[in-house]
């Protein structure tokens, strides 16, 4: 394990003005934890973009190494569950927010936060999925728990060309669902149908203020956008259906009414990946390994290096990233 390693560091001055720079850290800079991990790969999630650009108060401790997820190799462990050489994945638990995160050579974390890298999955594959893809799987699992099956009807996926959306389409189509992809980038239609979308609809069909109830169009939805989009998805969900709400790329508000809930028995299911219990995470990663088509994973991801992280973080909040970005460390 090297004595010093490169990291991206977000700092704040006395006027609370944020700055981002590459710094050399030592092991003494690492935070408390019983497992030290050499980071093999990480990724850029929307939340990482918000942290680096400072567009939302994601970072709650300064200085902070951003990066909410990584795949790595255990180099030191005082936790009986892990030993040096083990391959692990970490998603959330405050990394990159309150605990030094993934954009560094090394991280020290609580062993309880880690999940074993599934057999046969590489660190890069795990980060092609990343927190966005693992959230997509949590959303699919939530719809299944609600009794949504392919026979019930189509599932709409909003923010379709983004990370959560792309992986959600790949998973749902693999399970036999008719997937309706809602995107602001209709130029990406071939990409979305390649992932398994059956129909593509324009973002504007859902992003403008709509009626409390509208024509029933789908049995379920996975929404990464929020605001009017989520309100319209709910208003167009058929009787007894369900919508998994996991994102806010279009806004944090929810200008809806109770009509879909009390007149159509529609359910709104909240999805949180950060504090999700360990058993659910293990189940999600097991299913990702078994069910996500490898060719689709390659199609929806590209790889960058450490030096490209800051630019990619700006691009993701500007809606310029398609699918997923893997960072090889
Ligand atoms: P991406 O930036 O990769 O994807 C978001 C997509 O949303 C964009 O690609 C775009 O899709 C669409 N979009 C962007 N801006 C707008 C807008 N103003 N109005 C409507 N649509 C818009 O981000 P991720 O997929 O990584 O994350 C998606 C959301 O999910 C984020 O809000 C993120 O914070 C949240 N998230 C939540 C998690 C949780 O635990 N609940 C975990 C992970 C992510 P298109 O171009 O196809 O229209």
CSV table of C-alpha atoms and ligand atoms in Angstrom, one decimal:
chain,number,residue,atom,x,y,z
A,1,UNK,CA,0.0,0.0,0.0
A,2,UNK,CA,1.6,3.4,-1.0
A,3,UNK,CA,2.2,6.0,1.7
A,4,UNK,CA,0.7,8.8,-0.4
A,5,UNK,CA,-2.1,8.7,-3.0
A,6,UNK,CA,-3.9,11.1,-5.3
A,7,UNK,CA,-7.4,12.2,-4.4
A,8,UNK,CA,-9.9,14.8,-5.5
A,9,UNK,CA,-10.6,17.1,-2.6
A,10,UNK,CA,-13.5,19.5,-2.2
A,11,UNK,CA,-12.7,22.3,0.2
A,12,UNK,CA,-14.7,25.3,1.5
A,13,UNK,CA,-13.3,28.7,2.5
A,14,UNK,CA,-14.5,31.0,5.3
A,15,UNK,CA,-17.1,32.5,3.0
A,16,UNK,CA,-18.4,28.9,2.3
A,17,UNK,CA,-17.1,29.1,-1.3
A,18,UNK,CA,-16.3,25.7,-2.6
A,19,UNK,CA,-13.2,24.7,-4.5
A,20,UNK,CA,-12.1,21.4,-6.1
A,21,UNK,CA,-8.5,20.3,-6.6
A,22,UNK,CA,-6.3,17.2,-6.9
A,23,UNK,CA,-4.3,16.6,-3.7
A,24,UNK,CA,-1.9,14.1,-2.3
A,25,UNK,CA,-3.2,12.4,0.8
A,26,UNK,CA,-1.6,10.0,3.2
A,27,UNK,CA,-3.0,7.1,5.1
A,28,UNK,CA,-3.2,9.4,8.2
A,29,UNK,CA,-5.8,11.5,6.3
A,30,UNK,CA,-8.2,8.6,6.1
A,31,UNK,CA,-11.3,8.4,8.3
A,32,UNK,CA,-12.3,5.9,10.9
A,33,UNK,CA,-13.1,2.4,9.8
A,34,UNK,CA,-12.0,-1.2,10.2
A,35,UNK,CA,-11.3,-2.1,6.6
A,36,UNK,CA,-8.9,-0.4,4.2
A,37,UNK,CA,-9.6,-0.8,0.5
A,38,UNK,CA,-7.4,0.0,-2.5
A,39,UNK,CA,-9.9,1.4,-5.1
A,40,UNK,CA,-9.8,-0.4,-8.4
A,41,UNK,CA,-12.7,1.3,-10.1
A,42,UNK,CA,-15.3,4.0,-9.4
A,43,UNK,CA,-17.9,5.9,-11.4
A,44,UNK,CA,-19.7,9.2,-11.9
A,45,UNK,CA,-23.2,9.3,-10.5
A,46,UNK,CA,-25.5,12.3,-10.7
A,47,UNK,CA,-24.9,12.9,-7.0
A,48,UNK,CA,-21.2,13.0,-7.5
A,49,UNK,CA,-21.8,15.7,-10.2
A,50,UNK,CA,-23.9,17.7,-7.7
A,51,UNK,CA,-21.1,17.4,-5.1
A,52,UNK,CA,-18.2,18.4,-7.4
A,53,UNK,CA,-20.1,21.3,-9.0
A,54,UNK,CA,-21.6,22.4,-5.6
A,55,UNK,CA,-25.1,22.6,-7.2
A,56,UNK,CA,-26.7,20.9,-4.2
A,57,UNK,CA,-25.5,20.4,-0.6
A,58,UNK,CA,-24.4,16.8,-1.0
A,59,UNK,CA,-21.1,17.3,0.9
A,60,UNK,CA,-21.7,17.8,4.6
A,61,UNK,CA,-18.1,17.6,5.9
A,62,UNK,CA,-15.1,19.6,4.5
A,63,UNK,CA,-12.6,18.8,3.2
A,64,UNK,CA,-14.3,15.9,1.4
A,65,UNK,CA,-13.2,13.3,-1.1
A,66,UNK,CA,-16.3,12.9,-3.3
A,67,UNK,CA,-17.4,9.6,-4.9
A,68,UNK,CA,-20.3,7.7,-3.5
A,69,UNK,CA,-19.3,4.2,-4.7
A,70,UNK,CA,-16.3,2.0,-5.6
A,71,UNK,CA,-15.1,-1.5,-6.3
A,72,UNK,CA,-11.8,-2.4,-4.7
A,73,UNK,CA,-9.5,-4.9,-3.1
A,74,UNK,CA,-9.2,-5.1,0.7
A,75,UNK,CA,-5.6,-4.3,1.8
A,76,UNK,CA,-6.1,-4.3,5.6
A,77,UNK,CA,-8.9,-5.5,7.8
A,78,UNK,CA,-9.7,-5.7,11.5
A,79,UNK,CA,-13.2,-6.9,10.6
A,80,UNK,CA,-13.7,-10.7,10.9
A,81,UNK,CA,-15.8,-10.8,7.7
A,82,UNK,CA,-13.1,-9.4,5.4
A,83,UNK,CA,-9.4,-10.2,4.7
A,84,UNK,CA,-6.7,-8.8,2.6
A,85,UNK,CA,-7.3,-9.7,-1.1
A,86,UNK,CA,-11.1,-9.8,-0.9
A,87,UNK,CA,-12.9,-8.0,-3.7
A,88,UNK,CA,-15.6,-5.7,-2.5
A,89,UNK,CA,-18.2,-3.1,-3.6
A,90,UNK,CA,-19.4,-0.1,-1.6
A,91,UNK,CA,-22.5,2.0,-2.4
A,92,UNK,CA,-23.5,5.0,-0.3
A,93,UNK,CA,-23.5,4.9,3.5
A,94,UNK,CA,-22.4,8.6,3.4
A,95,UNK,CA,-19.2,8.0,1.4
A,96,UNK,CA,-18.5,11.1,-0.6
A,97,UNK,CA,-20.9,13.0,1.6
A,98,UNK,CA,-19.8,12.7,5.3
A,99,UNK,CA,-17.1,10.0,4.9
A,100,UNK,CA,-14.1,10.4,2.6
A,101,UNK,CA,-15.2,8.8,-0.7
A,102,UNK,CA,-14.1,7.0,-3.8
A,103,UNK,CA,-12.1,9.5,-5.8
A,104,UNK,CA,-8.8,8.5,-4.1
A,105,UNK,CA,-6.4,5.6,-4.4
A,106,UNK,CA,-7.4,4.3,-1.0
A,107,UNK,CA,-10.4,4.4,1.3
A,108,UNK,CA,-11.0,3.3,4.9
A,109,UNK,CA,-14.6,2.3,5.7
A,110,UNK,CA,-16.7,0.2,8.0
A,111,UNK,CA,-16.7,-3.5,7.0
A,112,UNK,CA,-20.4,-3.6,7.5
A,113,UNK,CA,-20.8,-1.2,4.6
A,114,UNK,CA,-19.2,-3.6,2.1
A,115,UNK,CA,-20.7,-6.2,-0.2
A,116,UNK,CA,-18.6,-9.0,-1.8
A,117,UNK,CA,-18.0,-8.5,-5.5
A,118,UNK,CA,-20.1,-11.3,-7.1
A,119,UNK,CA,-18.2,-14.2,-8.6
A,120,UNK,CA,-17.2,-13.6,-12.2
A,121,UNK,CA,-17.9,-9.8,-12.0
A,122,UNK,CA,-14.9,-7.4,-12.6
A,123,UNK,CA,-14.5,-4.2,-10.7
A,124,UNK,CA,-15.2,-2.3,-14.0
A,125,UNK,CA,-18.4,-4.3,-14.6
A,126,UNK,CA,-19.5,-3.4,-11.0
A,127,UNK,CA,-18.9,0.2,-11.6
A,128,UNK,CA,-20.6,0.1,-15.1
A,129,UNK,CA,-23.6,-0.7,-12.9
A,130,UNK,CA,-22.6,1.6,-10.0
A,131,UNK,CA,-25.0,3.2,-7.5
A,132,UNK,CA,-27.2,4.2,-10.5
A,133,UNK,CA,-27.6,0.6,-11.7
A,134,UNK,CA,-28.0,-0.8,-8.2
A,135,UNK,CA,-30.7,1.7,-7.6
A,136,UNK,CA,-32.4,0.6,-10.9
A,137,UNK,CA,-32.4,-3.0,-9.5
A,138,UNK,CA,-33.8,-1.8,-6.1
A,139,UNK,CA,-36.5,-0.1,-8.1
A,140,UNK,CA,-37.3,-3.3,-10.1
A,141,UNK,CA,-37.4,-5.4,-6.9
A,142,UNK,CA,-39.7,-2.9,-5.3
A,143,UNK,CA,-42.2,-3.1,-8.2
A,144,UNK,CA,-42.0,-6.9,-8.1
A,145,UNK,CA,-42.8,-6.8,-4.4
A,146,UNK,CA,-45.9,-4.9,-5.3
A,147,UNK,CA,-46.9,-7.7,-7.7
A,148,UNK,CA,-46.0,-6.0,-10.9
A,149,UNK,CA,-45.3,-8.6,-13.6
A,150,UNK,CA,-44.8,-8.3,-17.4
A,151,UNK,CA,-48.4,-9.5,-17.9
A,152,UNK,CA,-49.7,-6.5,-16.0
A,153,UNK,CA,-48.7,-4.1,-18.8
A,154,UNK,CA,-45.9,-1.7,-19.9
A,155,UNK,CA,-43.4,0.0,-17.5
A,156,UNK,CA,-42.4,3.5,-18.2
A,157,UNK,CA,-38.8,4.6,-17.4
A,158,UNK,CA,-38.0,8.3,-17.2
A,159,UNK,CA,-34.6,9.9,-17.6
A,160,UNK,CA,-34.1,6.9,-19.9
A,161,UNK,CA,-30.7,7.7,-21.4
A,162,UNK,CA,-29.2,8.4,-18.0
A,163,UNK,CA,-27.5,5.9,-15.7
A,164,UNK,CA,-30.5,4.7,-13.7
A,165,UNK,CA,-32.7,4.8,-16.8
A,166,UNK,CA,-30.3,2.8,-19.0
A,167,UNK,CA,-29.8,0.0,-16.5
A,168,UNK,CA,-33.5,-0.1,-15.6
A,169,UNK,CA,-34.3,-0.6,-19.3
A,170,UNK,CA,-31.7,-3.4,-19.6
A,171,UNK,CA,-33.0,-5.2,-16.5
A,172,UNK,CA,-36.7,-4.8,-17.3
A,173,UNK,CA,-36.4,-5.9,-20.9
A,174,UNK,CA,-34.4,-8.9,-19.8
A,175,UNK,CA,-37.2,-9.9,-17.5
A,176,UNK,CA,-39.7,-9.6,-20.4
A,177,UNK,CA,-41.4,-6.3,-19.7
A,178,UNK,CA,-42.6,-4.0,-22.4
A,179,UNK,CA,-40.5,-0.9,-21.6
A,180,UNK,CA,-41.6,2.7,-22.6
A,181,UNK,CA,-38.5,4.9,-22.4
A,182,UNK,CA,-39.1,8.7,-21.8
A,183,UNK,CA,-36.1,10.8,-23.0
A,184,UNK,CA,-35.2,14.3,-23.8
A,185,UNK,CA,-32.7,12.9,-26.3
A,186,UNK,CA,-34.7,11.2,-29.0
A,187,UNK,CA,-31.4,11.1,-31.0
A,188,UNK,CA,-30.6,8.3,-28.6
A,189,UNK,CA,-33.5,6.1,-29.8
A,190,UNK,CA,-31.3,3.4,-31.3
A,191,UNK,CA,-29.3,3.2,-28.1
A,192,UNK,CA,-32.5,2.9,-26.0
A,193,UNK,CA,-34.1,0.2,-28.3
A,194,UNK,CA,-30.7,-1.6,-28.3
A,195,UNK,CA,-31.0,-1.8,-24.5
A,196,UNK,CA,-34.5,-3.2,-24.8
A,197,UNK,CA,-36.9,-0.3,-24.9
A,198,UNK,CA,-40.0,-1.2,-26.9
A,199,UNK,CA,-41.3,2.4,-27.3
A,200,UNK,CA,-39.7,5.8,-27.0
A,201,UNK,CA,-41.6,8.9,-25.9
A,202,UNK,CA,-40.4,12.5,-25.7
A,203,UNK,CA,-39.6,14.0,-22.3
A,204,UNK,CA,-42.0,16.9,-23.0
A,205,UNK,CA,-45.0,14.5,-22.9
A,206,UNK,CA,-44.4,14.2,-19.2
A,207,UNK,CA,-42.5,17.2,-18.1
A,208,UNK,CA,-45.2,19.9,-18.4
A,209,UNK,CA,-47.9,20.4,-15.8
A,210,UNK,CA,-50.7,17.9,-16.5
A,211,UNK,CA,-54.1,16.7,-15.2
A,212,UNK,CA,-54.5,15.0,-11.8
A,213,UNK,CA,-55.7,11.8,-13.7
A,214,UNK,CA,-55.0,11.1,-17.4
A,215,UNK,CA,-55.5,8.2,-19.8
A,216,UNK,CA,-54.0,5.0,-18.3
A,217,UNK,CA,-50.8,4.2,-20.2
A,218,UNK,CA,-48.7,1.9,-18.1
A,219,UNK,CA,-48.9,-0.6,-15.2
A,220,UNK,CA,-45.8,0.8,-13.5
A,221,UNK,CA,-43.0,3.3,-13.7
A,222,UNK,CA,-39.4,3.9,-12.6
A,223,UNK,CA,-38.9,7.6,-12.2
A,224,UNK,CA,-35.4,9.2,-12.0
A,225,UNK,CA,-36.8,12.8,-12.7
A,226,UNK,CA,-39.3,13.9,-10.1
A,227,UNK,CA,-41.4,17.1,-10.3
A,228,UNK,CA,-44.1,17.2,-13.1
A,229,UNK,CA,-42.7,14.1,-14.7
A,230,UNK,CA,-43.4,12.0,-11.6
A,231,UNK,CA,-46.8,13.6,-11.2
A,232,UNK,CA,-47.7,12.7,-14.8
A,233,UNK,CA,-46.3,9.2,-14.5
A,234,UNK,CA,-48.6,8.7,-11.5
A,235,UNK,CA,-51.6,10.2,-13.3
A,236,UNK,CA,-51.1,7.8,-16.3
A,237,UNK,CA,-50.6,4.6,-14.2
A,238,UNK,CA,-53.3,2.1,-14.6
A,239,UNK,CA,-55.6,0.8,-11.8
A,240,UNK,CA,-53.6,-0.9,-9.0
A,241,UNK,CA,-50.2,-0.1,-10.5
A,242,UNK,CA,-47.1,1.2,-8.8
A,243,UNK,CA,-44.3,3.8,-9.4
A,244,UNK,CA,-40.8,3.6,-7.9
A,245,UNK,CA,-39.5,7.1,-7.3
A,246,UNK,CA,-35.7,7.2,-7.1
A,247,UNK,CA,-34.5,10.5,-8.5
A,248,UNK,CA,-34.8,14.3,-8.9
A,249,UNK,CA,-33.0,15.1,-12.2
A,250,UNK,CA,-35.9,17.3,-13.2
A,251,UNK,CA,-36.7,18.7,-9.7
A,252,UNK,CA,-37.3,17.8,-6.1
A,253,UNK,CA,-40.9,18.9,-6.0
A,254,UNK,CA,-43.9,16.7,-6.6
A,255,UNK,CA,-46.8,18.8,-7.9
A,256,UNK,CA,-49.4,16.0,-7.8
A,257,UNK,CA,-52.8,15.3,-6.2
A,258,UNK,CA,-54.1,12.3,-4.2
A,259,UNK,CA,-56.3,11.3,-7.2
A,260,UNK,CA,-54.1,8.5,-8.6
A,261,UNK,CA,-53.9,7.0,-5.0
A,262,UNK,CA,-57.5,7.2,-4.0
A,263,UNK,CA,-59.3,6.8,-7.3
A,264,UNK,CA,-57.0,4.2,-9.0
A,265,UNK,CA,-55.2,2.6,-6.0
A,266,UNK,CA,-51.8,3.5,-7.5
A,267,UNK,CA,-48.9,3.2,-5.1
A,268,UNK,CA,-45.8,5.4,-4.9
A,269,UNK,CA,-42.8,3.5,-3.7
A,270,UNK,CA,-39.7,5.4,-2.4
A,271,UNK,CA,-36.3,4.0,-3.3
A,272,UNK,CA,-33.2,4.9,-1.2
A,273,UNK,CA,-29.9,3.3,-2.1
A,274,UNK,CA,-27.7,5.0,0.5
A,275,UNK,CA,-29.0,3.5,3.7
A,276,UNK,CA,-30.6,0.4,2.2
A,277,UNK,CA,-30.2,-2.6,4.5
A,278,UNK,CA,-27.3,-5.0,3.7
A,279,UNK,CA,-29.5,-8.0,2.9
A,280,UNK,CA,-31.3,-6.0,0.2
A,281,UNK,CA,-28.0,-4.8,-1.3
A,282,UNK,CA,-26.7,-8.4,-1.4
A,283,UNK,CA,-29.8,-9.6,-3.1
A,284,UNK,CA,-29.7,-6.7,-5.6
A,285,UNK,CA,-26.0,-7.4,-6.5
A,286,UNK,CA,-26.7,-11.1,-6.8
A,287,UNK,CA,-29.5,-10.4,-9.2
A,288,UNK,CA,-27.5,-7.8,-11.2
A,289,UNK,CA,-24.8,-10.4,-11.7
A,290,UNK,CA,-27.2,-13.1,-12.8
A,291,UNK,CA,-29.6,-10.9,-14.9
A,292,UNK,CA,-27.8,-8.0,-16.5
A,293,UNK,CA,-26.7,-8.9,-20.1
A,294,UNK,CA,-22.9,-8.4,-20.5
A,295,UNK,CA,-23.3,-7.1,-24.0
A,296,UNK,CA,-25.8,-4.5,-22.8
A,297,UNK,CA,-23.5,-3.5,-20.0
A,298,UNK,CA,-20.7,-2.7,-22.5
A,299,UNK,CA,-23.2,-0.8,-24.7
A,300,UNK,CA,-24.3,1.4,-21.9
A,301,UNK,CA,-20.9,2.3,-20.4
A,302,UNK,CA,-17.6,3.9,-21.3
A,303,UNK,CA,-14.3,4.2,-19.4
A,304,UNK,CA,-12.4,7.3,-18.3
A,305,UNK,CA,-9.3,7.9,-16.1
A,306,UNK,CA,-8.9,9.7,-12.8
A,307,UNK,CA,-7.9,12.9,-14.5
A,308,UNK,CA,-11.2,13.1,-16.4
A,309,UNK,CA,-13.4,12.9,-13.3
A,310,UNK,CA,-14.0,16.6,-12.7
A,311,UNK,CA,-15.0,17.3,-16.3
A,312,UNK,CA,-17.4,14.2,-16.3
A,313,UNK,CA,-19.0,15.5,-13.1
A,314,UNK,CA,-19.9,18.7,-14.8
A,315,UNK,CA,-21.2,16.9,-17.8
A,316,UNK,CA,-23.5,14.7,-15.8
A,317,UNK,CA,-25.3,17.6,-14.2
A,318,UNK,CA,-25.6,19.2,-17.6
A,319,UNK,CA,-27.4,16.1,-18.8
A,320,UNK,CA,-24.6,15.3,-21.3
A,321,UNK,CA,-23.7,11.8,-20.2
A,322,UNK,CA,-25.3,8.8,-21.8
A,323,UNK,CA,-25.6,5.7,-19.7
A,324,UNK,CA,-22.8,5.0,-17.3
A,325,UNK,CA,-19.2,6.2,-16.9
A,326,UNK,CA,-16.6,3.9,-15.3
A,327,UNK,CA,-13.4,5.4,-13.8
A,328,UNK,CA,-10.5,3.0,-13.9
A,329,UNK,CA,-8.2,3.9,-11.0
B,1,LIG,P1,-28.0,10.8,-15.0
B,1,LIG,O1,-27.7,12.3,-15.2
B,1,LIG,O2,-27.2,9.8,-15.7
B,1,LIG,O3,-29.5,10.6,-15.6
B,1,LIG,C1,-30.6,11.5,-15.4
B,1,LIG,C2,-31.4,11.6,-16.7
B,1,LIG,O4,-32.6,12.4,-16.4
B,1,LIG,C3,-30.7,12.4,-17.8
B,1,LIG,O5,-29.9,11.6,-18.5
B,1,LIG,C4,-31.9,12.8,-18.6
B,1,LIG,O6,-32.4,11.7,-19.3
B,1,LIG,C5,-33.0,13.1,-17.5
B,1,LIG,N1,-33.0,14.5,-17.2
B,1,LIG,C6,-32.0,15.3,-16.8
B,1,LIG,N2,-32.4,16.6,-16.5
B,1,LIG,C7,-33.8,16.6,-16.7
B,1,LIG,C8,-34.8,17.6,-16.6
B,1,LIG,N3,-34.5,18.8,-16.3
B,1,LIG,N4,-36.0,17.2,-16.9
B,1,LIG,C9,-36.3,15.9,-17.2
B,1,LIG,N5,-35.4,14.9,-17.4
B,1,LIG,C10,-34.1,15.3,-17.1
B,1,LIG,O7,-28.2,10.5,-13.5
B,1,LIG,P2,-28.4,9.1,-12.8
B,1,LIG,O8,-29.1,8.2,-13.7
B,1,LIG,O9,-27.1,8.7,-12.2
B,1,LIG,O10,-29.4,9.5,-11.6
B,1,LIG,C11,-30.8,9.9,-11.9
B,1,LIG,C12,-31.4,10.4,-10.7
B,1,LIG,O11,-31.5,9.4,-9.7
B,1,LIG,C13,-30.7,11.6,-10.0
B,1,LIG,O12,-31.6,12.5,-9.5
B,1,LIG,C14,-30.0,10.9,-8.8
B,1,LIG,O13,-29.7,11.8,-7.8
B,1,LIG,C15,-31.0,9.9,-8.4
B,1,LIG,N6,-30.4,8.7,-7.7
B,1,LIG,C16,-31.0,8.3,-6.6
B,1,LIG,C17,-30.6,7.3,-5.9
B,1,LIG,C18,-31.3,6.9,-4.7
B,1,LIG,O14,-30.8,6.2,-3.8
B,1,LIG,N7,-32.6,7.2,-4.6
B,1,LIG,C19,-29.4,6.6,-6.2
B,1,LIG,C20,-28.8,7.0,-7.5
B,1,LIG,C21,-29.4,8.0,-8.2
B,1,LIG,P3,-32.8,11.9,-20.9
B,1,LIG,O15,-31.7,12.6,-21.5
B,1,LIG,O16,-33.0,10.5,-21.4
B,1,LIG,O17,-34.1,12.7,-20.9
